[in-house]
Short mmCIF file of C-alpha atoms in Angstrom, two decimals:
data_model
loop_
_atom_site.label_atom_id
_atom_site.label_comp_id
_atom_site.label_asym_id
_atom_site.label_seq_id
_atom_site.Cartn_x
_atom_site.Cartn_y
_atom_site.Cartn_z
CA MET X 14 77.17 59.37 35.16
CA GLU X 15 75.47 62.52 34.08
CA ARG X 16 72.69 63.78 36.30
CA ASN X 17 71.39 66.42 34.14
CA PRO X 18 68.94 64.93 31.63
CA LEU X 19 69.81 67.23 28.77
CA ARG X 20 73.48 66.48 29.38
CA ARG X 21 72.81 62.81 29.23
CA GLN X 22 70.78 63.05 26.20
CA LEU X 23 73.54 65.05 24.58
CA GLN X 24 76.01 62.29 25.50
CA ILE X 25 73.78 59.56 24.04
CA MET X 26 73.39 61.68 20.88
CA ARG X 27 77.19 62.24 20.67
CA LYS X 28 77.91 58.56 21.18
CA SER X 29 75.51 57.54 18.47
CA LEU X 30 77.19 59.87 16.01
CA PHE X 31 80.33 57.93 16.47
CA ASP X 32 78.85 54.61 16.74
CA GLN X 33 76.81 55.03 13.47
CA GLY X 34 80.01 56.13 11.70
CA TYR X 35 79.09 59.68 11.07
CA LEU X 36 81.98 61.13 12.98
CA ASP X 37 85.49 59.82 13.62
CA GLU X 38 88.45 60.47 15.89
CA GLN X 39 89.15 63.86 14.34
CA PHE X 40 85.87 65.35 15.81
CA VAL X 41 87.36 64.49 19.16
CA GLN X 42 90.54 66.29 18.29
CA LEU X 43 88.44 69.40 17.56
CA GLU X 44 86.57 68.99 20.98
CA GLU X 45 90.09 68.82 22.75
CA LEU X 46 90.79 72.20 21.33
CA GLN X 47 87.68 73.73 22.83
CA ASP X 48 88.13 75.36 26.22
CA ASP X 49 87.00 78.37 28.27
CA SER X 50 88.97 80.73 26.01
CA ASN X 51 87.41 79.15 22.94
CA PRO X 52 84.05 77.74 24.09
CA ASN X 53 82.39 77.49 20.77
CA PHE X 54 85.35 76.21 18.69
CA VAL X 55 83.88 73.06 17.39
CA GLU X 56 80.61 74.73 16.32
CA GLU X 57 82.58 77.42 14.67
CA VAL X 58 84.65 75.00 12.61
CA VAL X 59 81.49 73.04 11.70
CA THR X 60 79.74 76.19 10.52
CA LEU X 61 82.65 77.05 8.41
CA TYR X 62 82.50 73.62 7.12
CA TYR X 63 78.82 74.12 6.00
CA ARG X 64 79.74 77.21 4.17
CA ASP X 65 82.52 75.64 2.39
CA SER X 66 80.58 72.64 1.55
CA ALA X 67 77.70 74.61 0.09
CA ARG X 68 80.17 76.34 -2.37
CA LEU X 69 81.90 73.02 -3.29
CA ILE X 70 78.50 71.30 -3.77
CA LEU X 71 77.33 74.00 -6.17
CA ASN X 72 80.66 73.95 -8.05
CA LEU X 73 80.27 70.22 -8.39
CA GLU X 74 76.77 70.36 -9.68
CA GLN X 75 77.65 72.91 -12.24
CA ALA X 76 80.64 70.89 -13.29
CA LEU X 77 78.56 67.82 -13.62
CA GLU X 78 76.02 69.59 -15.98
CA ARG X 79 78.64 70.10 -18.56
CA LYS X 80 79.27 67.11 -20.76
CA PRO X 81 81.90 65.70 -21.34
CA TYR X 82 82.96 65.87 -17.77
CA ASN X 83 86.11 67.43 -16.93
CA PHE X 84 87.41 64.91 -14.50
CA ASN X 85 90.33 66.89 -13.43
CA LYS X 86 88.23 69.74 -12.37
CA LEU X 87 85.82 67.37 -10.64
CA ASP X 88 88.54 65.68 -8.85
CA ALA X 89 90.04 69.08 -7.74
CA TYR X 90 86.72 70.21 -6.22
CA MET X 91 86.28 66.82 -4.52
CA HIS X 92 89.93 66.95 -3.34
CA GLN X 93 89.00 70.11 -1.31
CA PHE X 94 85.71 68.60 -0.14
CA LYS X 95 87.46 65.63 1.03
CA GLY X 96 89.97 67.64 2.97
CA SER X 97 87.59 69.74 4.80
CA SER X 98 85.38 66.70 5.68
CA SER X 99 88.35 64.96 7.02
CA SER X 100 89.36 68.00 9.02
CA ILE X 101 86.12 67.88 11.01
CA GLY X 102 85.89 64.20 11.26
CA ALA X 103 83.01 63.83 8.76
CA LYS X 104 83.61 60.06 8.31
CA LYS X 105 80.86 59.01 5.81
CA VAL X 106 81.09 62.15 3.70
CA LYS X 107 84.81 61.60 3.56
CA ALA X 108 84.38 58.06 2.44
CA GLU X 109 82.05 59.20 -0.47
CA SER X 110 84.47 61.80 -1.59
CA THR X 111 87.17 59.23 -1.74
CA LEU X 112 85.02 56.94 -3.87
CA PHE X 113 84.06 59.91 -6.18
CA ARG X 114 87.83 60.73 -6.68
CA GLU X 115 88.28 57.05 -7.68
CA TYR X 116 85.51 57.33 -10.26
CA CYS X 117 87.27 60.61 -11.61
CA LYS X 118 90.62 58.76 -11.89
CA SER X 119 89.03 56.06 -13.84
CA GLY X 120 86.95 58.43 -15.99
CA ASN X 121 83.65 56.80 -14.76
CA GLY X 122 81.07 59.55 -15.40
CA GLU X 123 78.19 57.36 -14.14
CA GLY X 124 79.95 56.41 -11.07
CA CYS X 125 80.80 60.18 -10.37
CA MET X 126 77.12 61.11 -10.72
CA ARG X 127 75.71 58.21 -8.56
CA CYS X 128 78.36 58.79 -5.97
CA PHE X 129 77.78 62.53 -5.85
CA GLN X 130 74.04 61.98 -5.21
CA GLN X 131 74.78 59.64 -2.34
CA LEU X 132 77.44 62.10 -1.05
CA LYS X 133 74.84 64.81 -0.85
CA LYS X 134 72.56 62.55 1.10
CA GLU X 135 75.32 61.74 3.60
CA TYR X 136 76.26 65.49 3.91
CA ALA X 137 72.50 66.50 4.40
CA THR X 138 71.99 63.75 7.02
CA LEU X 139 75.23 64.74 8.93
CA ARG X 140 74.37 68.35 8.84
CA LYS X 141 70.96 67.83 10.32
CA LYS X 142 72.26 65.67 13.08
CA LEU X 143 75.05 68.09 14.01
CA GLU X 144 72.63 70.87 13.99
CA ALA X 145 70.39 69.10 16.49
CA TYR X 146 73.46 68.06 18.43
CA PHE X 147 74.65 71.82 18.80
CA GLN X 148 71.11 73.02 19.48
CA LEU X 149 70.89 70.43 22.36
CA ALA X 150 74.27 71.46 23.56
CA ARG X 151 73.17 75.10 23.77
CA GLN X 152 70.08 74.18 25.71
CA ALA X 153 72.07 71.73 27.99
CA GLY X 154 74.69 74.30 28.60
CA PRO X 155 72.96 76.79 30.85
CA MET X 156 70.71 74.18 32.32
CA GLU X 157 73.81 72.65 33.88
CA THR X 158 74.70 75.72 35.87
CA ALA X 159 71.15 76.48 36.79
CA CYS X 160 70.33 73.09 38.14
CA ARG X 161 73.38 71.92 40.34
CA PRO X 162 73.15 68.59 42.10
CA LYS X 163 71.94 68.79 45.65
CA MET K 8 101.84 92.62 30.05
CA GLU K 9 104.36 90.28 31.66
CA MET K 10 107.15 88.76 29.88
CA ALA K 11 107.69 85.12 30.59
CA VAL K 12 111.24 84.41 31.05
CA ASP K 13 111.00 80.68 31.06
CA LYS K 14 108.75 80.32 27.97
CA THR K 15 109.98 81.72 24.66
CA GLN K 16 107.14 82.75 22.42
CA PHE K 17 107.80 81.55 18.88
CA HIS K 18 105.97 83.02 15.86
CA VAL K 19 104.68 80.68 13.32
CA LEU K 20 103.55 81.56 9.84
CA ALA K 21 100.83 79.21 8.68
CA VAL K 22 99.89 78.85 4.93
CA ASP K 23 96.72 77.01 3.87
CA ASP K 24 94.20 77.88 1.23
CA SER K 25 91.44 75.97 3.09
CA LEU K 26 89.61 78.26 5.50
CA ILE K 27 88.80 75.30 7.73
CA ASP K 28 92.26 74.01 7.90
CA ARG K 29 93.53 77.54 8.53
CA LYS K 30 91.39 77.93 11.56
CA LEU K 31 92.39 74.51 12.87
CA ILE K 32 96.11 74.97 12.51
CA GLU K 33 95.71 78.44 14.12
CA ARG K 34 94.00 76.83 17.04
CA LEU K 35 96.48 74.03 17.32
CA LEU K 36 99.37 76.47 17.26
CA LYS K 37 97.85 78.89 19.78
CA THR K 38 96.95 76.00 22.05
CA SER K 39 100.69 75.23 22.09
CA SER K 40 101.47 78.65 23.05
CA PHE K 41 102.72 79.69 19.65
CA GLN K 42 102.05 83.25 18.02
CA VAL K 43 100.40 82.65 14.78
CA THR K 44 99.93 84.45 11.53
CA ALA K 45 97.83 82.63 9.03
CA VAL K 46 97.64 83.37 5.36
CA ASP K 47 95.85 81.73 2.56
CA SER K 48 98.61 81.46 -0.23
CA GLY K 49 102.28 81.12 -0.88
CA ILE K 50 102.26 84.72 -2.49
CA LYS K 51 100.85 86.11 0.69
CA ALA K 52 103.41 84.22 2.75
CA LEU K 53 106.11 85.80 0.71
CA GLU K 54 104.55 89.13 0.89
CA PHE K 55 104.36 88.73 4.78
CA LEU K 56 108.07 88.06 4.86
CA GLY K 57 109.02 90.85 2.65
CA LEU K 58 110.16 88.63 -0.05
CA ASN K 59 109.14 89.37 -3.45
CA ASP K 60 108.14 86.56 -5.76
CA ASP K 61 110.80 87.24 -8.43
CA ASP K 62 113.83 87.86 -6.39
CA ASP K 63 115.18 86.93 -2.96
CA ASP K 64 116.45 90.01 -1.26
CA GLU K 65 117.73 93.60 -1.83
CA ASP K 66 115.13 94.20 -4.46
CA GLU K 67 113.66 96.93 -2.08
CA GLN K 68 116.39 99.23 -3.38
CA ARG K 69 115.27 98.74 -6.89
CA ASP K 70 111.57 99.23 -6.30
CA SER K 71 110.79 102.50 -4.43
CA ASN K 72 107.07 101.85 -4.71
CA SER K 73 107.28 98.49 -2.95
CA GLU K 74 104.85 98.29 -0.22
CA SER K 75 106.89 95.73 1.76
CA ILE K 76 108.94 96.84 4.80
CA SER K 77 112.00 98.71 4.55
CA SER K 78 115.42 97.14 3.55
CA ASP K 79 116.87 97.60 6.99
CA GLU K 80 114.28 95.45 8.61
CA ASP K 81 114.61 92.93 5.63
CA GLN K 82 118.18 92.43 6.17
CA ASP K 83 117.41 91.12 9.72
CA HIS K 84 114.33 88.85 9.39
CA GLN K 85 114.22 88.40 13.14
CA ASP K 86 112.44 91.81 13.40
CA LEU K 87 109.69 90.07 11.72
CA GLY K 88 110.08 87.25 14.20
CA VAL K 89 108.93 84.42 12.06
CA ASN K 90 110.54 81.45 13.65
CA LEU K 91 108.82 78.65 11.66
CA ILE K 92 106.67 78.25 8.42
CA ILE K 93 104.07 75.53 8.35
CA THR K 94 102.43 75.29 4.85
CA ASP K 95 99.91 73.09 2.92
CA TYR K 96 101.32 71.30 0.04
CA CYS K 97 98.36 71.43 -2.38
CA MET K 98 97.51 75.10 -3.03
CA PRO K 99 96.35 76.71 -6.23
CA GLY K 100 99.16 78.77 -7.89
CA MET K 101 102.12 78.39 -5.69
CA THR K 102 102.29 75.03 -3.97
CA GLY K 103 103.79 74.38 -0.58
CA TYR K 104 106.81 72.87 -2.36
CA ASP K 105 107.23 75.92 -4.46
CA LEU K 106 107.19 78.03 -1.28
CA LEU K 107 109.63 75.82 0.37
CA LYS K 108 112.02 76.32 -2.64
CA LYS K 109 111.66 80.02 -2.52
CA ILE K 110 112.37 80.18 1.17
CA LYS K 111 115.42 77.96 0.93
CA LYS K 112 116.74 80.09 -1.94
CA SER K 113 116.45 83.25 0.01
CA SER K 114 119.66 84.37 1.96
CA CYS K 115 117.53 85.96 4.54
CA PHE K 116 115.02 83.22 5.19
CA LYS K 117 116.65 79.97 4.26
CA ASP K 118 117.33 79.16 7.93
CA ILE K 119 113.73 79.32 8.93
CA PRO K 120 112.45 75.77 9.43
CA VAL K 121 109.64 74.82 7.02
CA VAL K 122 107.10 72.19 7.67
CA ILE K 123 104.75 70.79 4.95
CA MET K 124 101.33 69.47 5.47
CA SER K 125 99.33 67.25 3.08
CA SER K 126 96.33 65.30 3.01
CA GLU K 127 97.73 62.79 0.56
CA ASN K 128 100.24 60.14 1.68
CA ILE K 129 102.58 60.13 -1.28
CA PRO K 130 105.96 58.91 -0.36
CA SER K 131 107.88 60.39 -3.36
CA ARG K 132 106.18 63.75 -2.47
CA ILE K 133 107.15 63.37 1.11
CA ASN K 134 110.82 62.40 0.35
CA ARG K 135 111.13 65.33 -2.18
CA CYS K 136 110.11 67.78 0.34
CA LEU K 137 112.40 66.46 3.04
CA GLU K 138 115.31 66.23 0.71
CA ASP K 139 114.71 69.80 -0.41
CA GLY K 140 114.95 71.12 3.06
CA ALA K 141 111.53 70.66 4.87
CA GLU K 142 112.05 69.75 8.60
CA GLU K 143 108.85 67.68 8.93
CA PHE K 144 106.00 66.34 6.73
CA PHE K 145 102.70 66.14 8.67
CA LEU K 146 99.64 64.28 7.21
CA LYS K 147 96.52 66.11 7.49
CA PRO K 148 94.41 66.40 9.47
CA VAL K 149 97.18 67.64 11.69
CA ARG K 150 96.96 67.02 15.32
CA LEU K 151 98.23 68.44 18.80
CA SER K 152 100.69 65.50 18.66
CA ASP K 153 102.16 66.80 15.57
CA VAL K 154 102.45 70.43 16.65
CA ASN K 155 104.18 69.23 19.80
CA LYS K 156 107.07 68.13 17.43
CA LEU K 157 107.73 71.64 16.34
CA ARG K 158 109.37 73.00 19.29
CA PRO K 159 112.75 71.15 18.99
CA HIS K 160 113.06 72.59 15.52
CA LEU K 161 112.46 76.01 16.91
CA MET K 162 114.86 75.70 19.87
CA LYS K 163 117.65 74.42 17.49
CA GLY K 164 117.64 77.77 15.60
CA ARG K 165 117.05 79.95 18.66
CA SER K 166 119.46 82.46 19.54
CA LYS K 167 121.18 81.67 22.85
CA ASP K 168 121.37 85.28 24.27
CA ILE K 169 118.28 85.06 26.57
CA ASP K 170 119.01 86.84 29.85
CA PHE K 171 118.35 85.02 33.13
CA PRO K 172 118.82 86.53 36.38
CA ASP K 173 121.66 85.18 38.54
CA ARG K 174 120.63 83.25 41.56
CA THR K 175 122.46 81.98 44.58
CA ARG K 176 121.92 78.27 45.62
CA SER K 177 119.20 79.42 48.03
CA GLY K 178 117.45 81.17 45.15
CA CYS K 179 118.04 84.78 46.05
CA LEU K 180 118.69 87.21 43.30
CA ILE K 181 121.98 88.62 43.26
CA SER K 182 122.16 92.18 42.38
CA THR K 183 125.11 93.79 40.64
CA GLY K 184 125.60 96.38 43.37
CA ASN K 185 126.38 93.71 46.09
#
């Protein structure tokens, strides 16, 4: 049982990210690769993900402004987005990207557009939650060494 | 720097156009004590190996302006020390499969084990890669348990002339003078 209140809060936050389906097992894999020699590995990967996602979202937005849709191009961008989302364990975002690709394959432009709006929402939510999580982790970190159990 | 006698350090060349996946595979490999070089394309992988895109070997002699390493070193790829290549399948330009074919066609590098990674579970794709010389096919996201499967492929091809000191039963070193 975690004594430190911030650490406890962090644990609760983390659990809820999994329970609510924002993150999957792959995120745990990332955590397992973090150690004293690479203490910020998870956050580093997630930061790369934000950067990569921003680029892909912009590309998708631009591509969705051109009618008729180039479904191959849309699918190619989403393939990348799906891949990186999968690599960090972003479960809901990955699910939306899978759906988007299905709409591409069936040439359903409306479906693509609707799905993309939903994907952007999911991504924004995930990003907000992860930013809060890492911020709390930073606060909880030093606290742990400062307040040793008696 | 101490040299570990019991742990052979293998050098893996990782190829992936995704920045995130490159970071991930690099960390996975380093965690498993591999030395890693990560590049973002098949072309860069071939450049690193010293293979030109259009021909397998001996073209250094033709092209004096070549920026690749000298032909002497090229003859013996072990100077470069790449013991395994792990590559993503879906990459723009040269796919992982294209890279696999080029490596297997090269007299210098055909014996380097190649592993393919892909986010898509397509049996015909997997079979084709394995039939054309890939040792393993990993589905992404790649995990530590996958990377642990690499060592046997590397040990297989490893030269056997690693020196171990002679020891008596009690564990004392025997020196050549005595």
